[in-house]
Every structure is written in C-alpha cells, then in structure tokens.
Amino acid sequence: MARGKLRIYLGAAPGVGKTYAMLSEAHRRIERGTDCVVAFVEHHHRPRTEVMLHGLEQTPRKELQYRDSVFTEMDVDAVLARRPQVALVDELAHTNIPGSRNTKRWQDVEELLAAGIDVISTVNIQHLESLGDVVESITGVRQRETVPDEVVRRADQIELVDMSPPALRRRMAHGNIYKPDKVDAALSNYFRPGNLTALRELALLWVADRVDAYLTEYRSEHQVSTIWGSRERIVVGLTGGPEGRTLIRRAARLAEKGAGGEVLAVYISRSDGLTAASPKELAVQRTLVEDLGGTFHHVVGEDIPAALLDFSRGVNATQIVLGVSRRKGWQYVFGPGVGATVARDSGPDLDVHLITHDEAGKGRGLPVNRGALLGRSRVIWGWTVGLGGPVLLTWLLRGVAPDVGLANDMLLFLTLTVAAAILGGLFPALASAAVGSLLLNWYFTPPVHTFTIADPKNIVAIAIFVGVAVSVASVVDLAARRTHQAARLRAESEILSFLAGNVLRGETSLDELLERVRETFGMESVALLERESEVLPWTCAGSVGSRPCAVPDDADVEVPVGDHMALALTGRVLPAEDRRVLAAFAAQAVVVLDRRRLQEEADRSRALAEGNRIRTALLAAVSHDLRTPLAGIKAAVTSLRSDDVDWSQEDQAELLESIEDGADRLDNLVGNLLDMSRLQTGTVTPIIRETDLDEVIPMALGGVPEDSVDLDIPETLPMVAVDRGLLERAVANIVENAVKYSPPGETVLVSASALADRVEVRVVDRGPGVPDEAKDRIFEPFQRYGDSPRGAGVGLGLAVARGFTEAMAGTIHAEDTPGGGLTMVLSLSTAPQRRPEQPDVSATATS
C-alpha cells in the first residue's frame, strides 16, 4: 500500500490563518471531487473559522476522562475505518490526553499516512523541536508541545502562511484571535511586535532552507549539472596572495546588484597539506569576506581549476571571480594558468570574471621549500647506518654466515639502505646504496677481492640492487618527510584553531595570548610594541617574560604587524617554518589589543552617555518638580501676609501646614537632586536592592486623585533590583502624565507582570494616544504631544522618568493601547535571589 502524502501549513504565530487556509484547501478539493474528512480541527471559537467548517464532513471525536474532566481527541480508529482520501488534522504538535492511542498527534498522523491516507495539517514555527531554545530566548516562553523537525521535513508539501506583525496585531485587537478579555495581555506579552518579527524571520528562513534543500535534492536526483541561476551566487577564488582583498570587494559589489546575492570565497590547497599561501593574509581575507556577509571555504584538490569548478557547480554558483595571474610572461610556457583554464572549462552557464590588480604580472616569488628538517641527531644516525652499517654487515656475513647466497646478501644490504633513508633521509640512503654495491662486488661476487665480475648475471643483479636501493630510498625519504610535515601542519592547525577560537569568543586577554606565544615557541620574553609614526619612539602595549625588549632591533625574532606595530621575541632564533605560525599569533595579538581598546572606549562612551542622561534628569527635575511645592508655599505665604482678609486660627493653621508640607517635599526633592548630582560626578551610585513593587508603586500615587488609578500588582511577582526612591519618582511622573491626558471618567490602569528575568510595570490610559513617529520624542525634555489644555507642566516628566529608569539599568518605552490610548512600559531587572530584609537606607540616597 502506497504511503499517504503530507501537506503542512506552517505559520509564525497563532492567528496567521493556517487553519483557515487548510479548510479553504479542503473546500477546493471537495469541489474537484476529492473525498475530504475533518479528522480534527480546533476553531477556538473564531467565527470565520467556524463558518469554514460548514459543508465539511467531520468524524466524531473520542472522549477521554482525565482528572475528573472530559476531553476530546481525534479518534484514529474512526478515521481509519472511514478511510477518506484526505484527512484534515489541526495542530500537529499537540500532546494527546493521557490514555490516548498515541502520546503525540504527529504519531496519529503517521498512522494515517502509513494507511495510505493523505493528511493536511498545521504547525507553528515555535513548535519545531530544534528551535525550542531560540524561541524561548525571543519570547521568554518555553514551548512544551513540540514536533520533531524530521517529521515536518518529510512532508511532501510545506506552505508558509505569512502575515506581517502589524496586521496580526490588528487582527488580535479586533478580537479575531482571542477573546476580548485576553487581548491586552496577549498584545503586551507574546504578541509584541519584536516577538512576532523574530518568529516571522525564523519561519521565512526555515522555509527558505527547505526550498534550497528541495532544489539540491532535485538536481541530484535528476543529475542536473548545469547551473540554475535561481539567485546570484558568486564564488571568489583565492590564492592567499595580497590581491584577494580586491577580489572579495569586487565580488561583494557584484552581489549587491542582484537581490539575495551571496558571496562564497574559496581557497583550494593541494592534498599534501603544503601551501605557499600566507596564513596571516588568509585570516585577513576570511575576516573581510565574513564582514561583507559572505562565507569562507577551504577545499582540498590536486587539480585546482577542476576543484574550483566542481565547488562552484556544487553550490549552484552563477559567477566566478578570479584575479589576473601574477606569473610573468615567460612562465606561461608551462601552461595557460588557472584563470584561463577555468574560463575555458566553465561552460555557458557559469560566468568567469578576471579582475586586474596591482600584483598582476609581478611574479609569484620563489617556490616554497617543501622539505622538512629531520633533526641533527636523526641525520647523524642516518649517516652512521648508511656508512657503518654495510661495513658491519659485511664483517658479520664473512665471519658468521658466509654461505647465505648473493641474493640474500643483496636483500640484507637493501634493508640497511631503507633504514638509512628512514633515519637520515635521501643522501645517507644513497651513500648506503653506493657503499653496499661496492662491498657486494668486492666480497660476495666472484671473483672476490676484485671489482671485476665474471658472471654477467651478477652484473645485472648488482645494477638492479643499486636501482631498487635508490628508488626505495627515495620513496622512504619522501614518505618520512611527508609524515613529518603532516605532523607539523597538524600541530600548527591545532594551535591556530585553538587561538582563533579563543580570540573570537573573547576568552583570551593580550597577556594570556603573549604567554601562549612564549610557551609555544620556548622563548624568554614576548612583547607587542607599537608607535604612532616612524619618528616617534616605540612603546610597549603588552609583554610577558623576563627582560622584554623595548625596541624591535634588540629582539632575536621580530614580526612586523602593519606599519607601526611589531611582535618582538627574545631567547633564540626561530626557523623560517615557525615564523608562519608566529605571524598568525602576531595578527591575532593586534586583534586582541584593538578589541580591548574598543571595549575601553565603549565603556568610556557609556559612562559619558550615562552622565548625560543623569544631567538631563537633574535639570528636568529642577525645573519641573520644584515648581509645584514652591508655588504652594508662595501662595500660602502671600495669603498670610495679605491685609485684605482676616484669617481665622484654623485657616492660618491650614496655610502653615501647607507651607510645611511644601517645605518637606522640597527637602525630599533637594535630597534626591543632590544624590543625582553626586551620581553624575561618580561619587555615589543608586542604591540597588531587592524591592517588592507593591511596597513602592502605591506610594507613587500620592500626587493624583484616589479614584483616578486602578492598581493591579500581584503579590506573587518576583522582587526587583531597583533604587526605591528613584523608582517611586519615575512611576509618579508616568502616572501623573497618564492621568493628565485621560478623558474625564476614565481611570488609569497600573499593572505589573513577570517576563523571563524582567518585571514590567504597565501604565495604561485611554487618552488620545501618540503617533508612532512621536513615541520617542515624548521622552525628550520640553516635549508635549498636542495642546494639553489641562496640563500645567512643561513636558519634562517623562524625560525625568526615563533618566531615573535608565540609571537603574531599566528601560521605558511607549506602546499603543488596544482600543485607543497610550501604554507606558517600564521594564526592570528581577533580583537574583531573595535576601533577608536590611534596614532601609535608600532614604539617604533617594528620598
């Protein structure tokens, strides 16, 4: 029986229209005469989805009792007994009620597919198992119901149901997804614009990857070798030479001309692992191509043009960018070169660009020495075995075993030649072969003790011995050298891989990196020197070891890095092959130094920005918050001094009390402002401590009428890490602003909720609202939206609130209130853990 086909409608979030699209497809198939049955569809009381169920046959659901409640699930047996051509199964990632046939609904779907029934299903991107951690980091919610990625990948068709975040939020606000009482909570939590945008991007990228996978699979199954230019993919062939940067930039410009262009830089090395490329230059080119949005690839191949073309066709590239050869004119007698060969063999479907550059025609320099040093002791042993071994073997054969035969004698001498090649290389082996042939002729070939040979067969045997000895010695020497080179290159690659990984992850400081250089190469000291220009003296940016040198000329080994930096080592002179790895260390040392300085500059800039924010809040508080109590005090004093009114003792007491209250408020404000001033100068910081919001927020409502605010602060909220005084001031300003702009009779809602490691305080009003383009400006000093007929402020309250909030490492932003109005969202960090209550010392710093 043929397996059924699976079609999945994939969405970025609930409410995008997956179920609606699935039911629409069912109606279309029924019109074409297909037998479609609704196995399980959950309409969630959405009117439009319920309407789409009309006219569709639905199989009865199976009722299950769990914890004194009755639930319904898809009845797999009923669907199998009905055997429709197509079954509609909603919510593929759903977890079935305990006691069901299968644990997960996707397992029910697998049974239907195995029975030959086509299935149409739905799933959201956040339910894919591999994306669980990513979705949790975006939304703060861990998805408990997941489906294995492989189940979705095996689908015969995947259709993305896409909707922009603003459109989805409008659909939510109109009540088309959730019930009205859940709309506000959904919009302010899971359905935030940022969350929806990130989830949408995940869905689009996942589907795009599947499209590429389908295309690659199709091309492989149908043996399609031609290039399909579905989008511009530009391969840059690198040699490790200085022209690589020019080629990468040119390829990036070509990619920008087409939508979705992609740059792939590839360096091809031979399979022996030996290369003339500069590791430092390749590292720079890798960084450059990644900064430009491309990818770097390292391919091994004997035939470089063929390997480059195979790679390009394998990635479905449309263009190849190569540099004009650096060879001089006379060198073309050895062949046309890589560029010409690639252009000739590329075919009509792959364009080849040959880019001129400054290094063209200047020559490729001397070939790289491919030999490997075997070490002095090994060479000595090789010569000892090559020269002394045949003499000792001759003595043994003449004295101990004189009758073993000429053939065996030759094999024994050949063994010494191989041993000499293994120990000392080619020349000791050649010497061993020469000495061995002479000794064979003198002592073991009749007539003995002469260099004449009576039997012509023995002449052929000795000649073959010499030829075989030389050949075997050459092969053994080459194998030994390649083994030594491979071990060295492996050690180099491990060092460079460890180095690059640590540096990229930011785990290595400059001193640690220099210490690593000193230990790796066994040096006494290592110093990174720099100077601003050639006429200025050298300065030490970092050093390790004893007596580091102060100038590069005093160093045993100097590695220049750019025009004004150098890595200087003392202790011994390094061989040339060690300098290749050392150059990579030097380049990475400069990267670490630059990153440290950029981090220091960023810290200084952050401190300056923090000072500016505090200064702004300070000035705003002076002009905004001091006005009200001063006005009250002045009015009371003026009234008391007036001769036109005869005040009673009760009136005088009331006026004096108002003066005292105003003075107390001024005292508290001046204390806060003094603390803010010290904070600006760095002499004091906000006193951050664990605080319950239900202890602070009610105190911030003293400046507004009692019946103008509804308070919803759950007692189960985690504690926040804030300065109580600053938080009270910030919330008070936000609430006063919301009450000022609310219509008569409308109350302001102040609520709080926890989201991951943050706690959000939301101040919701039903006023006129603020356009999107003005939402950032309202937090600037002296900014008010509209005429504000009932407001007496000068537009500094929200600026003060933002300054205080950011001083506590919090954030504040404005959102639209569903149904009209403005919502201020104040986000605060939760306290790491509860501690015993300490005496309240925050009054000294913030009250």
Tab-separated table of N, CA and C in Angstrom, residues 19 54 71 128 165 182 194 212 247 322-323 373 426 456 514 543 607 642 654 661 694 699 747 751 762 767 831:
chain	number	residue	atom	x	y	z
A	19	THR	N	-5.254	27.378	9.917
A	19	THR	CA	-6.455	26.532	9.885
A	19	THR	C	-7.415	27.011	8.804
A	54	HIS	N	-18.506	24.591	7.815
A	54	HIS	CA	-19.803	24.229	7.258
A	54	HIS	C	-19.617	23.533	5.916
A	71	PHE	N	-12.275	15.253	28.105
A	71	PHE	CA	-11.607	15.910	26.984
A	71	PHE	C	-11.892	15.125	25.710
A	128	LEU	N	8.696	23.596	16.471
A	128	LEU	CA	9.744	22.721	15.971
A	128	LEU	C	10.764	22.480	17.081
A	165	PRO	N	3.628	41.512	11.217
A	165	PRO	CA	3.282	41.724	12.632
A	165	PRO	C	2.209	42.789	12.852
A	182	LYS	N	-8.667	38.680	26.885
A	182	LYS	CA	-7.281	38.211	26.809
A	182	LYS	C	-6.448	39.005	25.814
A	194	GLY	N	8.230	42.959	18.357
A	194	GLY	CA	9.552	42.350	18.249
A	194	GLY	C	9.479	40.830	18.218
A	212	ASP	N	15.923	25.486	-0.656
A	212	ASP	CA	17.265	25.160	-1.147
A	212	ASP	C	17.524	23.660	-1.087
A	247	LEU	N	39.652	41.160	-4.899
A	247	LEU	CA	38.673	40.252	-5.493
A	247	LEU	C	37.423	40.137	-4.627
A	322	LEU	N	38.009	35.699	-10.405
A	322	LEU	CA	39.406	35.323	-10.251
A	322	LEU	C	40.277	36.532	-10.544
A	323	GLY	N	41.469	36.527	-10.014
A	323	GLY	CA	42.417	37.584	-10.297
A	323	GLY	C	43.291	37.235	-11.489
A	373	LEU	N	62.886	19.461	8.054
A	373	LEU	CA	64.096	19.148	8.802
A	373	LEU	C	63.860	17.933	9.677
A	426	LEU	N	67.427	11.073	2.208
A	426	LEU	CA	67.835	10.543	0.910
A	426	LEU	C	69.342	10.352	0.805
A	456	PRO	N	77.906	-12.417	-16.074
A	456	PRO	CA	77.064	-11.246	-16.454
A	456	PRO	C	75.775	-11.142	-15.646
A	514	LEU	N	50.080	36.511	24.683
A	514	LEU	CA	51.530	36.605	24.617
A	514	LEU	C	52.205	35.488	25.409
A	543	SER	N	53.502	42.796	27.458
A	543	SER	CA	54.698	41.952	27.455
A	543	SER	C	54.571	40.881	28.522
A	607	ALA	N	29.885	55.578	29.959
A	607	ALA	CA	29.887	56.402	31.164
A	607	ALA	C	29.485	57.837	30.845
A	642	SER	N	-1.453	88.863	53.486
A	642	SER	CA	-2.469	89.762	52.924
A	642	SER	C	-3.247	90.466	54.049
A	654	GLU	N	-4.056	75.877	58.703
A	654	GLU	CA	-4.109	75.120	57.451
A	654	GLU	C	-3.079	75.644	56.460
A	661	ASP	N	4.170	71.205	54.491
A	661	ASP	CA	4.154	70.079	53.545
A	661	ASP	C	5.000	70.402	52.312
A	694	ASP	N	4.797	46.112	45.193
A	694	ASP	CA	3.593	46.526	45.916
A	694	ASP	C	3.917	47.402	47.131
A	699	MET	N	2.977	54.143	46.884
A	699	MET	CA	3.487	55.414	47.394
A	699	MET	C	3.652	56.438	46.271
A	747	THR	N	-10.320	55.821	34.147
A	747	THR	CA	-9.249	55.582	35.104
A	747	THR	C	-8.013	55.061	34.393
A	751	SER	N	-0.485	48.120	36.117
A	751	SER	CA	-0.366	46.680	36.346
A	751	SER	C	1.090	46.272	36.224
A	762	ARG	N	3.194	48.396	33.652
A	762	ARG	CA	2.478	48.977	32.514
A	762	ARG	C	1.465	49.991	33.039
A	767	GLY	N	-6.354	57.863	26.682
A	767	GLY	CA	-6.315	59.209	26.134
A	767	GLY	C	-6.207	59.220	24.621
A	831	ALA	N	15.447	40.663	40.948
A	831	ALA	CA	16.552	40.421	41.874
A	831	ALA	C	17.027	38.988	41.721
